[in-house]
């Protein structure tokens, strides 16, 4: 069965809206359904929630002509991470040697911008339309209050991590779905702007308070505030279950994150009001039902947020899907797209999980930090020959799987260098000889 020219998009989040606009530009007809009310009319005032966007996400936003406006009006650039130690010391680690940045973007502003753009381009968006499932035998999409025929149309399920449309794939005999729940949850807090509407922490940085088995992070917002997220076990010694009341939460923060605590002005209220959410990953296979229905974005691959890549990966799906449509792969469009793409989204899922360990624990580990220092020196000595795994994931469009493999290779090379004490000493103390350079070249090439 060929892919159709008419698309029904379920889910008007960033992935659904981006793919609709790009399909429309390619001459396809599209209509978007979303379960929420129009956020422009029913704006949820109060807390700013943000996410980090980088190259892969911006590549798709650039296709929509929105990269510059987002970077200049709706985002704060972050050129590295600031580690806050137990003793209130800070240490800034740049993300790249070439001053490349990631961007903290307001989720609601991004969504509203995309909604405005989609409507400007003539796309109809139906709000308050909660989709329940797809009945393949009847070619029908069932919503809470109505049904629509999908005859002669294809469906893109961009309905997020809890995707009800994912369940419609269960009719496939080989369908597999895995939900991995972490024993961690998260809670968000806001550090308000100072009296002059300025930022109370270094603005162009992602702040991390790593505390071995838990951590706090903070990302800047354009209005001078920071959104902090506490990642903590749900049960156990250091766990949400033990900071349920205001006093225990207060002593926990004062003990582990005193500098952040004193900047969160209405801590008591925020602890009471802000929900604790679970952390989980979703993978499934395949992502498609013939050329009839295809999952994209979080609906296909929800990952944990520790590499800041969930939406970047979803927007990259959009870019690659449009490329496949352009290449005229109509016969097996959906299945060939997912076969090509899935190994990469699996790889970023694994990398994101591993990055949690790096962020909360390894950044205070001596060997890890030694490797980081050596890596930094190698980058200085061989700028065009060495790219860190973070750079490959964040500042390039290299397939995620390749970036993951290269990262493992990098790590082996760094271990090899560390085993050579003299070479390590020369590297760390700027005493590199010609012979060292020769040896290093042979290791890193
Ligand atoms: C704490 C946290 C931090 C994160 N930080 C980052 C980050 O720094 N960088 C990054 O790249 N990613 C981050 N992510 C991941 C990012 O939020 C998601 O990957 C991204 O929002 C996925 O976009 P999407 O359009 O696929 O899904 P969503 O944004 O979830 O949008 C889904 C849309 O579908 C609609 N919908 C849902 N169900 C139905 C239904 N039944 N019927 C109709 N419509 C429906 C919803 O209303 C919504 O509009 C983070 C995630 C979390 C939880």
Coordinates of C-alpha atoms and ligand atoms in Angstrom, one line a residue:
X1 CA 0.0 0.0 0.0
X2 CA 1.3 3.4 -0.9
X3 CA 1.5 6.3 1.5
X4 CA -1.3 8.8 0.9
X5 CA -1.2 12.5 0.1
X6 CA -3.6 13.2 2.9
X7 CA -2.4 13.1 6.5
X8 CA -4.2 13.1 9.8
X9 CA -1.8 14.2 12.5
X10 CA -2.8 13.2 16.0
X11 CA -1.0 15.4 18.6
X12 CA -0.3 19.1 18.2
X13 CA 3.0 19.1 20.2
X14 CA 6.3 20.3 18.6
X15 CA 6.7 17.1 16.6
X16 CA 3.1 17.0 15.2
X17 CA 3.1 20.7 14.3
X18 CA 6.5 20.6 12.7
X19 CA 5.7 17.6 10.5
X20 CA 2.3 19.1 9.5
X21 CA 3.9 22.3 8.3
X22 CA 6.6 20.6 6.3
X23 CA 4.2 18.1 4.7
X24 CA 1.9 20.9 3.7
X25 CA 4.8 22.7 2.0
X26 CA 5.4 19.5 0.0
X27 CA 1.9 19.7 -1.3
X28 CA 0.2 17.2 1.1
X29 CA -3.1 17.9 2.8
X30 CA -2.9 17.8 6.7
X31 CA -5.3 18.3 9.6
X32 CA -4.1 18.2 13.2
X33 CA -6.1 17.0 16.3
X34 CA -5.0 17.7 19.8
X35 CA -6.6 16.7 23.1
X36 CA -5.8 20.0 24.9
X37 CA -7.6 23.3 24.8
X38 CA -5.9 26.0 22.7
X39 CA -3.1 27.1 25.0
X40 CA -3.2 30.6 23.5
X41 CA -6.7 31.1 24.9
X42 CA -6.3 29.1 28.1
X43 CA -2.8 30.1 28.9
X44 CA -1.5 28.4 32.0
X45 CA 0.1 31.3 33.8
X46 CA 2.8 30.8 36.5
X47 CA 5.9 28.6 36.2
X48 CA 8.1 28.7 33.2
X49 CA 9.1 25.2 32.1
X50 CA 12.0 24.9 29.6
X51 CA 14.0 22.4 27.7
X52 CA 17.4 22.4 26.1
X53 CA 17.5 22.5 22.3
X54 CA 20.5 21.9 20.2
X55 CA 21.6 21.2 16.6
X56 CA 19.3 18.4 15.6
X57 CA 16.2 20.2 16.8
X58 CA 17.3 23.5 15.3
X59 CA 17.9 21.8 11.9
X60 CA 14.2 21.1 11.6
X61 CA 13.2 24.5 13.1
X62 CA 15.5 26.1 10.5
X63 CA 13.5 24.3 7.7
X64 CA 10.5 26.0 9.2
X65 CA 12.3 29.4 9.2
X66 CA 12.1 29.6 13.0
X67 CA 15.6 29.0 14.2
X68 CA 16.7 32.6 14.4
X69 CA 13.5 33.9 16.1
X70 CA 13.6 31.1 18.7
X71 CA 17.3 31.7 19.5
X72 CA 17.0 35.5 19.7
X73 CA 13.6 35.8 21.4
X74 CA 12.6 32.6 23.2
X75 CA 15.8 31.1 24.4
X76 CA 18.9 31.6 26.5
X77 CA 22.2 30.2 25.2
X78 CA 24.2 27.9 27.5
X79 CA 27.9 27.4 26.6
X80 CA 28.6 24.9 29.3
X81 CA 27.7 23.4 32.7
X82 CA 28.4 24.9 36.1
X83 CA 29.0 22.2 38.7
X84 CA 28.0 23.2 42.2
X85 CA 30.0 21.2 44.8
X86 CA 28.9 20.2 48.2
X87 CA 31.1 22.9 49.6
X88 CA 29.3 25.6 47.5
X89 CA 32.3 25.8 45.1
X90 CA 31.5 26.2 41.4
X91 CA 33.4 24.9 38.4
X92 CA 32.4 25.8 34.8
X93 CA 32.9 23.1 32.1
X94 CA 32.5 24.4 28.5
X95 CA 30.5 22.1 26.2
X96 CA 32.8 22.5 23.3
X97 CA 36.1 24.2 22.5
X98 CA 34.5 26.1 19.6
X99 CA 32.1 28.1 21.8
X100 CA 29.1 26.0 20.6
X101 CA 26.0 26.4 22.7
X102 CA 22.8 24.6 23.6
X103 CA 19.7 26.7 24.2
X104 CA 17.2 26.8 27.0
X105 CA 13.8 27.3 25.3
X106 CA 10.5 28.0 27.0
X107 CA 8.2 25.0 26.2
X108 CA 5.0 27.0 26.1
X109 CA 6.5 29.8 24.0
X110 CA 7.8 27.2 21.5
X111 CA 4.4 25.5 21.3
X112 CA 2.5 28.8 20.8
X113 CA 5.0 29.9 18.1
X114 CA 4.5 26.6 16.3
X115 CA 0.7 26.8 16.6
X116 CA 0.7 30.4 15.3
X117 CA 2.9 29.4 12.4
X118 CA 0.8 26.3 11.6
X119 CA -2.4 28.3 11.5
X120 CA -0.8 31.0 9.5
X121 CA 0.2 28.5 6.9
X122 CA -3.5 27.4 6.7
X123 CA -3.4 24.2 8.8
X124 CA -6.6 23.4 10.6
X125 CA -6.0 22.4 14.2
X126 CA -8.9 20.8 16.1
X127 CA -8.5 21.3 19.9
X128 CA -10.4 19.4 22.6
X129 CA -10.1 16.3 20.4
X130 CA -8.9 13.4 22.6
X131 CA -8.1 10.4 20.4
X132 CA -8.8 7.0 21.9
X133 CA -7.7 4.5 19.3
X134 CA -7.5 3.5 15.6
X135 CA -9.7 0.7 14.4
X136 CA -7.9 -0.7 11.4
X137 CA -10.7 -3.0 10.2
X138 CA -13.0 0.0 10.0
X139 CA -10.4 2.6 8.9
X140 CA -11.6 4.8 11.7
X141 CA -10.0 7.0 14.2
X142 CA -12.0 7.1 17.4
X143 CA -12.0 10.3 19.5
X144 CA -13.8 10.8 22.8
X145 CA -16.7 12.6 21.2
X146 CA -16.6 11.7 17.5
X147 CA -15.1 9.4 15.0
X148 CA -13.5 10.1 11.6
X149 CA -12.9 7.9 8.6
X150 CA -9.3 7.5 7.6
X151 CA -10.1 6.0 4.2
X152 CA -7.5 7.2 1.7
X153 CA -5.5 8.9 4.4
X154 CA -2.4 8.2 6.5
X155 CA -2.1 8.9 10.2
X156 CA 0.9 10.3 12.0
X157 CA 0.7 9.6 15.7
X158 CA 2.6 12.4 17.4
X159 CA 0.6 11.9 20.6
X160 CA 3.5 11.9 23.0
X161 CA 5.0 9.4 25.5
X162 CA 1.6 8.0 26.6
X163 CA 0.4 7.6 23.0
X164 CA -2.9 5.8 22.9
X165 CA -2.3 5.2 19.2
X166 CA 0.7 3.0 20.1
X167 CA -1.8 0.5 21.5
X168 CA -3.4 0.3 18.0
X169 CA -0.3 -1.5 16.8
X170 CA -1.0 -4.4 19.2
X171 CA -3.0 -6.1 16.4
X172 CA 0.4 -6.8 14.7
X173 CA 1.6 -10.3 15.6
X174 CA 5.2 -9.3 16.1
X175 CA 4.6 -6.1 17.9
X176 CA 6.7 -5.4 21.0
X177 CA 6.4 -2.6 23.5
X178 CA 8.6 -2.0 26.5
X179 CA 8.1 0.6 29.2
X180 CA 11.1 1.0 31.6
X181 CA 10.2 2.8 34.8
X182 CA 13.1 4.3 36.7
X183 CA 12.9 4.3 40.5
X184 CA 13.5 8.0 40.2
X185 CA 11.0 10.9 40.0
X186 CA 11.4 14.6 39.4
X187 CA 10.0 17.9 40.8
X188 CA 10.4 21.3 39.3
X189 CA 11.0 24.6 41.2
X190 CA 11.5 28.2 40.0
X191 CA 14.3 30.5 41.1
X192 CA 12.8 33.9 40.4
X193 CA 14.7 36.9 38.8
X194 CA 16.5 39.3 41.1
X195 CA 15.0 42.7 41.9
X196 CA 16.4 44.1 38.6
X197 CA 14.9 41.3 36.6
X198 CA 18.3 39.8 36.2
X199 CA 19.5 36.2 36.7
X200 CA 20.5 35.1 40.2
X201 CA 23.0 32.5 38.9
X202 CA 25.3 32.6 35.9
X203 CA 22.9 33.1 33.0
X204 CA 24.6 31.3 30.1
X205 CA 25.1 28.0 31.8
X206 CA 23.3 24.8 32.7
X207 CA 23.7 24.4 36.5
X208 CA 24.2 21.0 38.1
X209 CA 24.3 20.1 41.8
X210 CA 25.5 16.4 41.5
X211 CA 25.1 14.5 44.8
X212 CA 26.0 10.9 43.8
X213 CA 22.6 9.3 43.7
X214 CA 20.5 12.4 43.2
X215 CA 20.9 15.8 41.6
X216 CA 19.4 19.2 41.0
X217 CA 19.7 21.0 37.7
X218 CA 18.7 24.6 36.7
X219 CA 18.2 26.1 33.2
X220 CA 17.8 29.8 32.6
X221 CA 14.6 31.4 31.2
X222 CA 14.5 34.6 29.2
X223 CA 12.5 36.4 32.0
X224 CA 15.5 36.2 34.4
X225 CA 14.2 33.1 36.2
X226 CA 15.7 29.6 36.3
X227 CA 13.7 26.4 36.2
X228 CA 15.3 23.8 38.6
X229 CA 14.5 20.1 38.5
X230 CA 15.3 17.8 41.4
X231 CA 15.9 14.2 40.3
X232 CA 15.6 11.9 43.3
X233 CA 14.6 8.3 44.1
X234 CA 11.0 7.8 44.8
X235 CA 11.7 5.5 47.8
X236 CA 14.8 4.8 50.0
X237 CA 17.2 6.9 52.1
X238 CA 17.4 10.0 49.9
X239 CA 14.0 9.9 48.4
X240 CA 10.8 11.9 47.7
X241 CA 9.0 9.7 50.2
X242 CA 11.2 11.3 52.9
X243 CA 10.8 14.9 52.0
X244 CA 7.0 14.9 51.8
X245 CA 6.4 17.6 54.5
X246 CA 7.8 21.1 54.2
X247 CA 10.2 20.8 57.1
X248 CA 11.9 17.7 55.9
X249 CA 12.1 19.1 52.3
X250 CA 13.6 22.3 53.7
X251 CA 16.3 20.5 55.7
X252 CA 17.1 18.3 52.7
X253 CA 17.6 21.3 50.5
X254 CA 19.6 23.3 53.1
X255 CA 21.8 20.3 53.6
X256 CA 22.5 19.4 49.9
X257 CA 21.7 22.6 47.9
X258 CA 21.9 25.5 50.3
X259 CA 22.8 28.1 47.6
X260 CA 19.8 27.1 45.4
X261 CA 17.5 26.9 48.4
X262 CA 18.1 30.5 49.4
X263 CA 17.3 31.6 45.9
X264 CA 13.9 29.8 45.7
X265 CA 11.9 32.5 47.4
X266 CA 8.6 30.7 48.0
X267 CA 10.0 27.3 48.7
X268 CA 7.2 26.2 51.0
X269 CA 4.5 27.0 48.5
X270 CA 6.4 25.4 45.6
X271 CA 7.0 22.1 47.6
X272 CA 3.3 22.0 48.2
X273 CA 2.1 22.9 44.7
X274 CA 4.6 21.3 42.3
X275 CA 3.9 17.8 41.4
X276 CA 6.4 14.9 41.6
X277 CA 6.4 13.1 38.2
X278 CA 7.8 9.6 37.3
X279 CA 10.7 9.0 34.9
X280 CA 10.3 6.3 32.3
X281 CA 11.4 5.2 28.8
X282 CA 9.2 3.8 26.1
X283 CA 10.4 1.7 23.2
X284 CA 8.3 -0.3 20.7
X285 CA 8.7 -2.1 17.4
X286 CA 7.5 -1.6 14.7
X287 CA 6.4 2.0 14.8
X288 CA 4.0 1.5 11.9
X289 CA 0.9 -0.2 10.6
X290 CA 1.6 -0.7 6.9
X291 CA 1.6 2.8 5.3
X292 CA -1.5 3.6 7.3
X293 CA -0.2 4.8 10.7
X294 CA 3.3 5.8 11.9
X295 CA 4.4 6.8 15.4
X296 CA 6.8 9.8 15.5
X297 CA 8.6 11.6 18.4
X298 CA 7.9 10.5 22.0
X299 CA 5.1 8.2 20.8
X300 CA 7.7 6.1 19.2
X301 CA 10.6 6.6 21.6
X302 CA 10.2 8.4 24.9
X303 CA 13.6 8.7 26.6
X304 CA 14.8 10.0 29.9
X305 CA 15.8 13.7 29.9
X306 CA 19.4 13.5 30.8
X307 CA 21.0 14.1 27.4
X308 CA 18.6 16.9 26.6
X309 CA 17.8 15.1 23.4
X310 CA 14.1 13.9 23.7
X311 CA 12.7 16.7 21.6
X312 CA 15.8 17.0 19.5
X313 CA 15.4 13.4 18.5
X314 CA 11.7 13.9 17.8
X315 CA 12.4 16.9 15.6
X316 CA 15.1 15.0 13.8
X317 CA 12.5 12.3 13.1
X318 CA 10.5 14.9 11.3
X319 CA 13.5 16.0 9.2
X320 CA 14.4 12.5 8.2
X321 CA 10.7 11.5 7.6
X322 CA 10.3 14.5 5.2
X323 CA 13.5 13.5 3.5
X324 CA 12.1 10.0 3.0
X325 CA 8.8 11.5 1.6
X326 CA 10.8 13.7 -0.7
X327 CA 12.9 10.7 -1.9
X328 CA 9.6 9.2 -3.1
X329 CA 9.8 6.1 -0.9
X330 CA 6.1 5.7 -1.2
X331 CA 5.7 1.9 -1.4
X332 CA 7.2 1.1 2.0
X333 CA 7.6 4.6 3.3
X334 CA 6.6 4.0 6.9
X335 CA 8.4 0.7 7.5
X336 CA 11.6 1.7 5.7
X337 CA 11.7 5.0 7.7
X338 CA 11.3 3.2 11.0
X339 CA 13.8 0.5 10.2
X340 CA 16.4 3.1 9.4
X341 CA 15.7 5.3 12.3
X342 CA 15.1 3.0 15.2
X343 CA 18.7 1.9 15.9
X344 CA 19.5 5.6 16.4
X345 CA 16.7 6.4 18.7
X346 CA 17.6 3.2 20.7
X347 CA 21.1 4.5 20.9
X348 CA 20.1 7.9 22.3
X349 CA 17.8 6.2 24.8
X350 CA 20.8 4.3 26.2
X351 CA 23.1 7.3 26.1
X352 CA 20.5 9.4 28.0
X353 CA 20.3 6.8 30.7
X354 CA 24.0 6.7 31.0
X355 CA 24.3 10.4 31.1
X356 CA 22.2 10.4 34.3
X357 CA 25.0 8.5 36.0
X358 CA 27.6 11.0 34.5
X359 CA 25.6 14.1 35.6
X360 CA 24.7 13.0 39.1
X361 CA 27.8 11.0 40.0
X362 CA 30.7 10.9 37.6
X363 CA 31.3 14.6 37.4
X364 CA 32.7 14.3 40.9
X365 CA 34.6 11.1 40.3
X366 CA 38.4 11.5 40.1
X367 CA 39.1 9.1 37.2
X368 CA 36.3 10.5 35.2
X369 CA 37.5 14.1 35.8
X370 CA 41.1 13.0 34.9
X371 CA 39.8 11.6 31.6
X372 CA 37.9 14.8 31.0
X373 CA 41.1 16.9 31.5
X374 CA 43.1 14.6 29.2
X375 CA 40.4 14.8 26.6
X376 CA 40.5 18.6 26.9
X377 CA 44.2 18.6 26.3
X378 CA 43.9 16.2 23.3
X379 CA 41.3 18.4 21.8
X380 CA 43.8 21.3 22.1
X381 CA 46.6 19.3 20.5
X382 CA 44.5 17.7 17.8
X383 CA 41.5 20.1 17.3
X384 CA 40.4 18.6 14.0
X385 CA 40.9 15.0 14.9
X386 CA 39.0 14.6 18.2
X387 CA 35.3 15.2 18.9
X388 CA 33.9 14.3 22.3
X389 CA 30.8 12.1 22.4
X390 CA 28.8 15.1 23.8
X391 CA 29.8 17.2 20.8
X392 CA 28.9 14.4 18.3
X393 CA 25.4 14.0 19.9
X394 CA 24.7 17.7 20.6
X395 CA 26.5 19.7 17.9
X396 CA 26.2 17.4 14.9
X397 CA 23.7 15.4 12.9
X398 CA 25.9 12.3 13.0
X399 CA 23.5 9.3 13.5
X400 CA 23.1 8.7 17.2
X401 CA 24.3 5.1 16.9
X402 CA 27.6 6.2 15.3
X403 CA 28.1 8.9 18.0
X404 CA 27.6 6.2 20.6
X405 CA 30.1 3.9 19.0
X406 CA 32.6 6.7 18.6
X407 CA 32.1 7.7 22.2
X408 CA 33.0 4.1 23.3
X409 CA 36.1 4.2 21.1
X410 CA 37.1 7.6 22.6
X411 CA 36.8 6.1 26.1
X412 CA 39.1 3.2 25.2
X413 CA 41.7 5.6 23.8
X414 CA 41.6 7.7 27.0
X415 CA 42.0 4.6 29.1
X416 CA 45.0 3.6 27.1
X417 CA 46.5 7.1 27.6
X418 CA 45.8 7.1 31.3
X419 CA 47.6 3.7 31.7
X420 CA 50.8 5.5 30.5
X421 CA 51.7 7.5 33.6
X422 CA 54.5 9.5 31.9
X423 CA 52.3 10.5 29.0
X424 CA 49.5 11.4 31.4
X425 CA 51.9 13.5 33.4
X426 CA 53.2 15.3 30.3
X427 CA 49.7 16.0 29.1
X428 CA 48.5 17.4 32.3
X429 CA 51.5 19.5 32.9
X430 CA 52.1 20.8 29.4
X431 CA 55.4 19.0 29.0
X432 CA 54.5 17.2 25.7
X433 CA 57.5 16.1 23.7
X434 CA 57.8 15.2 20.0
X435 CA 57.9 11.5 21.0
X436 CA 54.7 12.0 23.0
X437 CA 53.0 13.6 20.0
X438 CA 54.0 10.6 17.9
X439 CA 52.6 8.2 20.5
X440 CA 49.4 10.2 20.9
X441 CA 48.8 10.3 17.2
X442 CA 49.1 6.6 17.0
X443 CA 46.6 6.2 19.7
X444 CA 43.9 8.6 18.6
X445 CA 44.0 8.0 14.8
Ligands
LIG1 C1 11.5 16.6 32.7 C2 11.7 16.6 31.3 C3 12.7 17.4 30.7 C4 13.0 17.3 29.3 N1 14.0 18.1 28.8 C5 14.3 18.0 27.5 C6 15.4 18.7 27.0 O1 16.1 19.5 27.7 N2 15.6 18.7 25.6 C7 14.9 17.9 24.8 O2 15.2 17.8 23.6 N3 13.9 17.1 25.3 C8 13.5 17.2 26.6 N4 12.5 16.5 27.1 C9 11.7 15.6 26.2 C10 10.7 16.4 25.4 O3 9.8 17.0 26.4 C11 9.9 15.5 24.6 O4 10.8 14.6 23.9 C12 9.0 16.3 23.6 O5 8.1 17.1 24.2 C13 8.3 15.3 22.6 O6 7.6 16.0 21.7 P1 6.3 15.3 21.0 O7 5.7 16.4 20.2 O8 6.7 14.0 20.5 O9 5.3 15.0 22.3 P2 4.6 16.0 23.3 O10 5.4 17.2 23.5 O11 4.3 15.2 24.5 O12 3.3 16.4 22.5 C14 2.2 15.5 22.3 C15 1.0 16.2 21.9 O13 0.0 15.2 21.7 C16 -1.2 15.6 22.4 N5 -1.9 14.4 22.8 C17 -1.5 13.5 23.7 N6 -2.5 12.5 23.8 C18 -3.4 12.8 22.9 C19 -4.6 12.1 22.5 N7 -5.0 11.0 23.1 N8 -5.4 12.7 21.5 C20 -5.0 13.9 20.9 N9 -3.8 14.5 21.3 C21 -3.1 14.0 22.2 C22 -0.7 16.4 23.6 O14 -1.7 17.3 24.0 C23 0.5 17.2 23.0 O15 0.1 18.4 22.4 C24 12.2 16.5 28.5 C25 11.2 15.7 29.0 C26 11.0 15.7 30.4 C27 9.9 14.9 31.0

